[in-house]
């Protein structure tokens, strides 16, 4: 498998499986910043195989705080204006190769924060300004819909009223999208407390065409002990609310609280999170680790490696790495000296697809 193909999976935040009108959907997020990665890590729109995913989501657009309008976060890369590279239209142009492909623009993401989305959604006028900018923006660049990636209502500087205001925003977006046949989806939290505070699940489910569940980032280098990025089940060492930091709990929490099974997309991250161990002899789950793993050559961020970077590390030192398939994580972690990384591979992703097939009865 080439580095380019591997990176397709790296830049997809979700590769999910659900059933809509008898067909299984695979929804993939494309992180547009991958175009700036060096060497084999560089990944542009034309590197996407338009037949791998049924839905492609371009991440991300932003929100202008002063007038509540949508805008291109990287106009040089995303627009043709001012001699730009036109990634938006090249992305939606993939439908010329695969006419069945659905292309969606995501707005928000972690770096955009929550505060300005909270302010926009707090008034009818703010929501109207936003929606009046979104519809022509999507149509201008050929997108089939919007993915609302507000992370998260009521959180990170938001207010309690966000829960109701998020519903108002989705309802008004849905009404405005209907005449144009546009799709409305959202990326939503997998954390129990955030879910309960942020979302009126039955109404959110009714209003959205797809619910993209972010079942990853449960553990990472913001903690000082090792833990898997996306564990399938609770680990015996889990304590307190950490017992709910796993894919199985998050999926069932959404379902038992009123999410339509046909709309749930189970998120699968094609990257790992890792640490530098304090003691190389203590190398299992919950091992003390006060520092993140060193940055990889492509993602260039301490504490995280793309799956392609994991594979390259293994190939460079096959005898040095020990891979463990934890019976509770149902996903591998590996260590080599002080390096510790928890990630997903083909075997663990297959298990997660089996989980959602059973849970959603598809």
Short mmCIF file of C-alpha atoms in Angstrom, two decimals:
data_model
loop_
_atom_site.label_atom_id
_atom_site.label_comp_id
_atom_site.label_asym_id
_atom_site.label_seq_id
_atom_site.Cartn_x
_atom_site.Cartn_y
_atom_site.Cartn_z
CA UNK A 1 0.00 0.00 0.00
CA UNK A 2 1.47 3.36 -1.02
CA UNK A 3 1.98 6.31 1.28
CA UNK A 4 -0.58 8.27 -0.74
CA UNK A 5 -3.28 5.67 -0.13
CA UNK A 6 -2.38 5.45 3.53
CA UNK A 7 -2.68 9.19 3.86
CA UNK A 8 -6.17 9.14 2.41
CA UNK A 9 -7.17 7.24 5.51
CA UNK A 10 -5.11 9.53 7.72
CA UNK A 11 -6.91 12.64 6.53
CA UNK A 12 -10.29 10.99 6.89
CA UNK A 13 -11.62 11.56 10.37
CA UNK A 14 -14.43 9.12 9.79
CA UNK A 15 -14.70 5.96 7.82
CA UNK A 16 -18.10 4.79 8.88
CA UNK A 17 -20.69 2.25 7.96
CA UNK A 18 -24.45 2.69 8.04
CA UNK A 19 -27.43 1.68 5.97
CA UNK A 20 -29.43 4.22 3.96
CA UNK A 21 -31.99 2.99 1.47
CA UNK A 22 -30.31 -0.39 1.34
CA UNK A 23 -26.76 0.92 0.79
CA UNK A 24 -23.90 1.11 3.26
CA UNK A 25 -22.36 4.56 3.53
CA UNK A 26 -18.70 5.35 4.05
CA UNK A 27 -18.24 8.97 5.09
CA UNK A 28 -14.71 10.41 4.93
CA UNK A 29 -13.39 13.75 6.11
CA UNK A 30 -10.63 15.34 4.05
CA UNK A 31 -8.27 17.55 6.07
CA UNK A 32 -7.28 20.16 3.48
CA UNK A 33 -4.14 21.14 5.42
CA UNK A 34 -2.57 17.84 4.31
CA UNK A 35 -1.59 19.62 1.09
CA UNK A 36 1.12 21.43 3.07
CA UNK A 37 2.73 18.30 4.50
CA UNK A 38 6.25 17.44 3.33
CA UNK A 39 7.36 14.60 1.10
CA UNK A 40 5.19 11.49 0.98
CA UNK A 41 2.89 13.10 3.55
CA UNK A 42 1.55 15.65 1.08
CA UNK A 43 -2.02 14.86 0.06
CA UNK A 44 -4.02 16.95 -2.38
CA UNK A 45 -7.57 16.73 -3.72
CA UNK A 46 -6.43 14.76 -6.77
CA UNK A 47 -4.94 12.10 -4.50
CA UNK A 48 -8.44 11.18 -3.30
CA UNK A 49 -9.93 8.04 -4.81
CA UNK A 50 -13.55 9.18 -5.40
CA UNK A 51 -14.82 5.60 -5.25
CA UNK A 52 -13.54 4.71 -1.76
CA UNK A 53 -16.14 6.82 0.10
CA UNK A 54 -19.82 7.43 -0.63
CA UNK A 55 -19.65 10.86 1.06
CA UNK A 56 -16.64 13.18 1.19
CA UNK A 57 -16.53 16.06 3.67
CA UNK A 58 -14.10 18.96 3.17
CA UNK A 59 -12.68 20.32 6.43
CA UNK A 60 -13.00 23.17 7.24
CA UNK A 61 -14.73 26.47 6.54
CA UNK A 62 -14.94 29.15 9.23
CA UNK A 63 -17.39 31.64 10.71
CA UNK A 64 -16.83 35.40 10.54
CA UNK A 65 -17.61 36.78 13.96
CA UNK A 66 -18.51 40.31 12.85
CA UNK A 67 -21.29 39.36 10.42
CA UNK A 68 -21.98 35.64 11.12
CA UNK A 69 -21.10 34.59 7.56
CA UNK A 70 -19.29 31.49 6.35
CA UNK A 71 -15.88 31.97 4.76
CA UNK A 72 -12.90 30.05 3.38
CA UNK A 73 -10.27 29.59 6.10
CA UNK A 74 -7.47 29.20 3.52
CA UNK A 75 -8.58 31.21 0.47
CA UNK A 76 -5.32 30.65 -1.43
CA UNK A 77 -5.76 26.88 -1.31
CA UNK A 78 -9.53 26.73 -1.43
CA UNK A 79 -10.61 29.42 -3.95
CA UNK A 80 -9.65 30.29 -7.51
CA UNK A 81 -9.96 34.00 -6.78
CA UNK A 82 -6.67 35.96 -6.73
CA UNK A 83 -4.81 33.14 -8.50
CA UNK A 84 -5.71 30.59 -5.85
CA UNK A 85 -5.69 26.80 -6.18
CA UNK A 86 -9.46 26.27 -6.14
CA UNK A 87 -9.55 23.22 -3.87
CA UNK A 88 -13.29 23.63 -3.19
CA UNK A 89 -14.25 23.28 -6.84
CA UNK A 90 -11.63 20.64 -7.55
CA UNK A 91 -13.06 18.69 -4.58
CA UNK A 92 -16.68 18.93 -5.72
CA UNK A 93 -15.43 18.22 -9.25
CA UNK A 94 -14.66 14.67 -8.14
CA UNK A 95 -18.36 14.04 -8.84
CA UNK A 96 -17.50 14.17 -12.55
CA UNK A 97 -15.50 10.98 -11.97
CA UNK A 98 -18.03 9.37 -9.61
CA UNK A 99 -21.49 10.88 -10.20
CA UNK A 100 -22.86 9.08 -7.12
CA UNK A 101 -20.40 10.80 -4.79
CA UNK A 102 -21.83 13.30 -2.27
CA UNK A 103 -19.55 16.22 -1.37
CA UNK A 104 -20.16 18.21 1.82
CA UNK A 105 -18.43 21.24 3.35
CA UNK A 106 -17.71 21.12 7.09
CA UNK A 107 -17.72 24.34 9.11
CA UNK A 108 -16.07 24.59 12.51
CA UNK A 109 -13.74 22.03 14.00
CA UNK A 110 -11.77 22.16 17.23
CA UNK A 111 -9.60 25.15 16.32
CA UNK A 112 -12.61 27.32 15.47
CA UNK A 113 -13.80 27.05 19.06
CA UNK A 114 -17.34 27.39 20.33
CA UNK A 115 -17.86 30.99 21.43
CA UNK A 116 -18.61 32.63 18.09
CA UNK A 117 -20.98 29.80 17.12
CA UNK A 118 -22.75 30.26 20.43
CA UNK A 119 -23.14 33.98 19.76
CA UNK A 120 -24.33 33.44 16.18
CA UNK A 121 -26.96 30.90 17.20
CA UNK A 122 -28.22 32.98 20.15
CA UNK A 123 -30.44 35.29 18.08
CA UNK A 124 -32.81 34.85 15.14
CA UNK A 125 -30.95 37.60 13.30
CA UNK A 126 -27.56 35.92 13.81
CA UNK A 127 -28.90 32.61 12.54
CA UNK A 128 -30.51 34.33 9.54
CA UNK A 129 -27.24 36.03 8.64
CA UNK A 130 -25.43 32.72 8.82
CA UNK A 131 -27.95 30.77 6.77
CA UNK A 132 -28.25 33.52 4.16
CA UNK A 133 -24.49 33.23 3.62
CA UNK A 134 -24.29 29.43 3.70
CA UNK A 135 -26.78 28.52 0.98
CA UNK A 136 -25.22 30.59 -1.84
CA UNK A 137 -21.73 29.63 -0.66
CA UNK A 138 -22.48 25.91 -0.98
CA UNK A 139 -24.15 26.33 -4.35
CA UNK A 140 -21.39 28.56 -5.71
CA UNK A 141 -18.72 25.93 -5.11
CA UNK A 142 -20.80 22.88 -5.95
CA UNK A 143 -21.21 21.33 -2.50
CA UNK A 144 -24.17 19.06 -1.80
CA UNK A 145 -24.56 20.09 1.84
CA UNK A 146 -23.09 21.33 5.11
CA UNK A 147 -21.56 19.49 8.05
CA UNK A 148 -22.11 21.52 11.24
CA UNK A 149 -19.01 20.84 13.32
CA UNK A 150 -19.66 23.12 16.28
CA UNK A 151 -17.40 21.80 19.06
CA UNK A 152 -19.51 22.02 21.16
CA UNK A 153 -22.83 23.65 22.11
CA UNK A 154 -22.82 24.63 25.83
CA UNK A 155 -19.06 23.86 26.07
CA UNK A 156 -15.73 25.70 25.75
CA UNK A 157 -17.14 29.13 26.55
CA UNK A 158 -20.66 28.40 25.36
CA UNK A 159 -23.81 28.85 27.42
CA UNK A 160 -26.62 26.57 28.58
CA UNK A 161 -28.97 28.17 26.04
CA UNK A 162 -26.85 26.68 23.24
CA UNK A 163 -28.74 23.40 23.62
CA UNK A 164 -31.98 25.00 22.44
CA UNK A 165 -30.29 27.42 20.06
CA UNK A 166 -28.52 24.54 18.30
CA UNK A 167 -31.95 23.03 17.62
CA UNK A 168 -33.21 26.35 16.24
CA UNK A 169 -30.15 26.61 14.02
CA UNK A 170 -30.56 23.10 12.63
CA UNK A 171 -34.29 23.55 12.07
CA UNK A 172 -33.78 26.80 10.16
CA UNK A 173 -30.90 25.37 8.15
CA UNK A 174 -33.00 22.36 7.21
CA UNK A 175 -35.85 24.59 6.01
CA UNK A 176 -33.49 26.71 3.93
CA UNK A 177 -31.74 23.66 2.47
CA UNK A 178 -34.90 21.82 1.41
CA UNK A 179 -35.66 23.85 -1.75
CA UNK A 180 -32.09 23.35 -2.96
CA UNK A 181 -31.92 19.66 -2.03
CA UNK A 182 -28.92 20.24 0.25
CA UNK A 183 -27.82 17.72 2.88
CA UNK A 184 -27.45 18.69 6.57
CA UNK A 185 -25.10 16.69 8.79
CA UNK A 186 -23.23 17.36 12.03
CA UNK A 187 -20.13 16.08 13.80
CA UNK A 188 -21.11 15.42 17.42
CA UNK A 189 -19.38 14.60 20.69
CA UNK A 190 -18.80 11.08 21.99
CA UNK A 191 -18.33 12.23 25.62
CA UNK A 192 -21.23 11.48 27.97
CA UNK A 193 -21.25 14.80 29.82
CA UNK A 194 -20.98 16.86 26.65
CA UNK A 195 -23.66 14.80 24.92
CA UNK A 196 -26.12 15.23 27.78
CA UNK A 197 -25.51 18.96 28.08
CA UNK A 198 -25.25 19.87 24.41
CA UNK A 199 -27.81 17.83 22.49
CA UNK A 200 -31.53 17.13 22.60
CA UNK A 201 -30.83 13.86 20.85
CA UNK A 202 -34.28 12.93 19.43
CA UNK A 203 -34.72 16.37 17.87
CA UNK A 204 -31.14 16.58 16.60
CA UNK A 205 -31.61 13.15 15.05
CA UNK A 206 -34.86 14.20 13.40
CA UNK A 207 -33.34 17.31 11.84
CA UNK A 208 -30.05 15.85 10.57
CA UNK A 209 -29.52 13.64 7.55
CA UNK A 210 -26.43 12.12 9.18
CA UNK A 211 -24.99 12.15 12.71
CA UNK A 212 -21.19 11.87 12.55
CA UNK A 213 -20.18 10.53 15.95
CA UNK A 214 -16.59 11.47 16.92
CA UNK A 215 -15.65 8.20 18.60
CA UNK A 216 -11.95 8.94 18.97
CA UNK A 217 -9.69 11.24 21.03
CA UNK A 218 -10.82 9.56 24.26
CA UNK A 219 -7.24 9.66 25.52
CA UNK A 220 -4.17 11.62 24.51
CA UNK A 221 -1.03 13.39 25.64
CA UNK A 222 -3.06 15.96 27.61
CA UNK A 223 -3.09 13.09 30.16
CA UNK A 224 -0.04 11.81 32.04
CA UNK A 225 -0.81 8.10 31.66
CA UNK A 226 -1.13 5.97 28.55
CA UNK A 227 -4.53 5.18 27.09
CA UNK A 228 -5.96 4.29 23.71
CA UNK A 229 -7.15 6.92 21.25
CA UNK A 230 -10.34 4.95 20.52
CA UNK A 231 -10.90 1.96 22.83
CA UNK A 232 -13.79 -0.29 21.92
CA UNK A 233 -14.75 -1.18 25.50
CA UNK A 234 -13.96 -0.07 29.04
CA UNK A 235 -10.68 -1.28 30.55
CA UNK A 236 -10.62 -2.86 34.05
CA UNK A 237 -8.28 -0.08 35.18
CA UNK A 238 -10.78 2.60 34.15
CA UNK A 239 -12.23 4.51 37.08
CA UNK A 240 -15.10 6.97 37.54
CA UNK A 241 -16.48 8.55 34.38
CA UNK A 242 -13.48 7.19 32.43
CA UNK A 243 -15.35 3.88 32.29
CA UNK A 244 -17.52 5.57 29.66
CA UNK A 245 -14.59 6.71 27.50
CA UNK A 246 -15.04 4.06 24.82
CA UNK A 247 -16.71 3.51 21.47
CA UNK A 248 -19.30 1.00 22.69
CA UNK A 249 -20.60 3.32 25.40
CA UNK A 250 -20.77 6.40 23.17
CA UNK A 251 -22.60 4.60 20.38
CA UNK A 252 -25.15 3.06 22.72
CA UNK A 253 -25.61 6.30 24.66
CA UNK A 254 -26.70 8.05 21.47
CA UNK A 255 -28.94 5.15 20.46
CA UNK A 256 -30.64 4.62 23.82
CA UNK A 257 -31.33 8.34 24.11
CA UNK A 258 -33.20 8.59 20.85
CA UNK A 259 -30.81 8.73 17.87
CA UNK A 260 -32.12 7.18 14.67
CA UNK A 261 -29.86 4.16 13.98
CA UNK A 262 -30.11 4.80 10.24
CA UNK A 263 -28.44 8.19 10.67
CA UNK A 264 -25.55 7.33 12.99
CA UNK A 265 -22.06 7.28 11.47
CA UNK A 266 -19.47 5.67 13.74
CA UNK A 267 -16.28 7.72 13.57
CA UNK A 268 -12.96 5.93 13.14
CA UNK A 269 -9.74 7.90 13.38
CA UNK A 270 -6.92 6.81 11.09
CA UNK A 271 -4.19 7.99 13.41
CA UNK A 272 -2.79 7.15 16.82
CA UNK A 273 -2.02 9.07 20.00
CA UNK A 274 1.10 8.41 21.99
CA UNK A 275 3.44 9.23 24.84
CA UNK A 276 7.03 9.02 25.94
CA UNK A 277 7.05 6.56 28.84
CA UNK A 278 8.53 7.54 32.17
CA UNK A 279 9.85 3.99 32.64
CA UNK A 280 10.45 1.66 29.71
CA UNK A 281 9.64 -1.33 31.91
CA UNK A 282 6.13 0.02 32.62
CA UNK A 283 4.63 -0.06 29.14
CA UNK A 284 1.00 -1.14 29.35
CA UNK A 285 -2.25 0.83 29.67
CA UNK A 286 -2.15 3.43 32.45
CA UNK A 287 1.66 3.53 32.38
CA UNK A 288 3.05 6.85 33.72
CA UNK A 289 4.00 9.11 30.80
CA UNK A 290 4.48 12.82 31.35
CA UNK A 291 5.52 13.72 27.80
CA UNK A 292 3.93 13.21 24.38
CA UNK A 293 5.52 10.98 21.76
CA UNK A 294 7.79 12.92 19.41
CA UNK A 295 6.19 14.51 16.36
CA UNK A 296 5.99 12.46 13.16
CA UNK A 297 7.61 13.69 9.94
CA UNK A 298 4.31 14.46 8.20
CA UNK A 299 1.78 15.44 10.86
CA UNK A 300 4.53 17.30 12.76
CA UNK A 301 2.59 17.45 16.02
CA UNK A 302 3.87 15.90 19.24
CA UNK A 303 1.54 13.26 20.68
CA UNK A 304 -0.04 12.14 17.40
CA UNK A 305 1.05 9.94 14.48
CA UNK A 306 -0.84 9.26 11.30
CA UNK A 307 -1.27 5.60 10.45
CA UNK A 308 1.25 6.03 7.64
CA UNK A 309 3.76 7.32 10.20
CA UNK A 310 3.04 4.35 12.49
CA UNK A 311 3.67 1.96 9.58
CA UNK A 312 6.88 3.71 8.61
CA UNK A 313 8.17 3.52 12.20
CA UNK A 314 7.44 -0.21 12.31
CA UNK A 315 9.19 -0.78 8.97
CA UNK A 316 12.23 1.21 10.08
CA UNK A 317 12.71 -0.87 13.27
CA UNK A 318 10.65 -4.07 13.07
CA UNK A 319 12.59 -5.80 15.84
CA UNK A 320 12.29 -2.86 18.24
CA UNK A 321 8.51 -2.57 18.33
CA UNK A 322 6.22 -4.76 20.42
CA UNK A 323 2.57 -4.75 19.33
CA UNK A 324 -0.11 -5.69 21.87
CA UNK A 325 -3.76 -6.34 21.02
CA UNK A 326 -5.55 -5.46 24.22
CA UNK A 327 -8.65 -7.60 24.83
CA UNK A 328 -10.62 -4.60 26.13
CA UNK A 329 -9.39 -1.93 23.75
CA UNK A 330 -9.90 -4.40 20.86
CA UNK A 331 -7.32 -2.21 19.15
CA UNK A 332 -3.52 -2.37 19.17
CA UNK A 333 -0.98 -0.37 21.06
CA UNK A 334 2.77 -0.62 20.53
CA UNK A 335 5.91 0.37 22.39
CA UNK A 336 9.58 0.70 21.57
CA UNK A 337 11.84 2.03 24.31
CA UNK A 338 10.07 5.08 25.65
CA UNK A 339 7.75 5.41 22.64
CA UNK A 340 4.15 4.27 23.19
CA UNK A 341 1.38 4.62 20.58
CA UNK A 342 -2.26 3.47 20.58
CA UNK A 343 -3.83 3.33 17.12
CA UNK A 344 -6.25 1.46 14.84
CA UNK A 345 -5.40 -0.92 12.02
CA UNK A 346 -7.39 -3.01 9.57
CA UNK A 347 -8.19 -5.70 12.15
CA UNK A 348 -9.46 -3.28 14.80
CA UNK A 349 -11.44 -1.25 12.26
CA UNK A 350 -13.10 -4.45 11.08
CA UNK A 351 -14.16 -5.14 14.67
CA UNK A 352 -15.64 -1.66 14.92
CA UNK A 353 -17.57 -2.17 11.70
CA UNK A 354 -18.89 -5.43 13.13
CA UNK A 355 -19.93 -3.52 16.27
CA UNK A 356 -21.98 -0.98 14.34
CA UNK A 357 -23.53 -3.66 12.10
CA UNK A 358 -24.78 -5.44 15.22
CA UNK A 359 -25.80 -2.28 17.09
CA UNK A 360 -27.67 -0.78 14.16
CA UNK A 361 -29.09 -4.12 12.94
CA UNK A 362 -27.83 -3.62 9.41
#
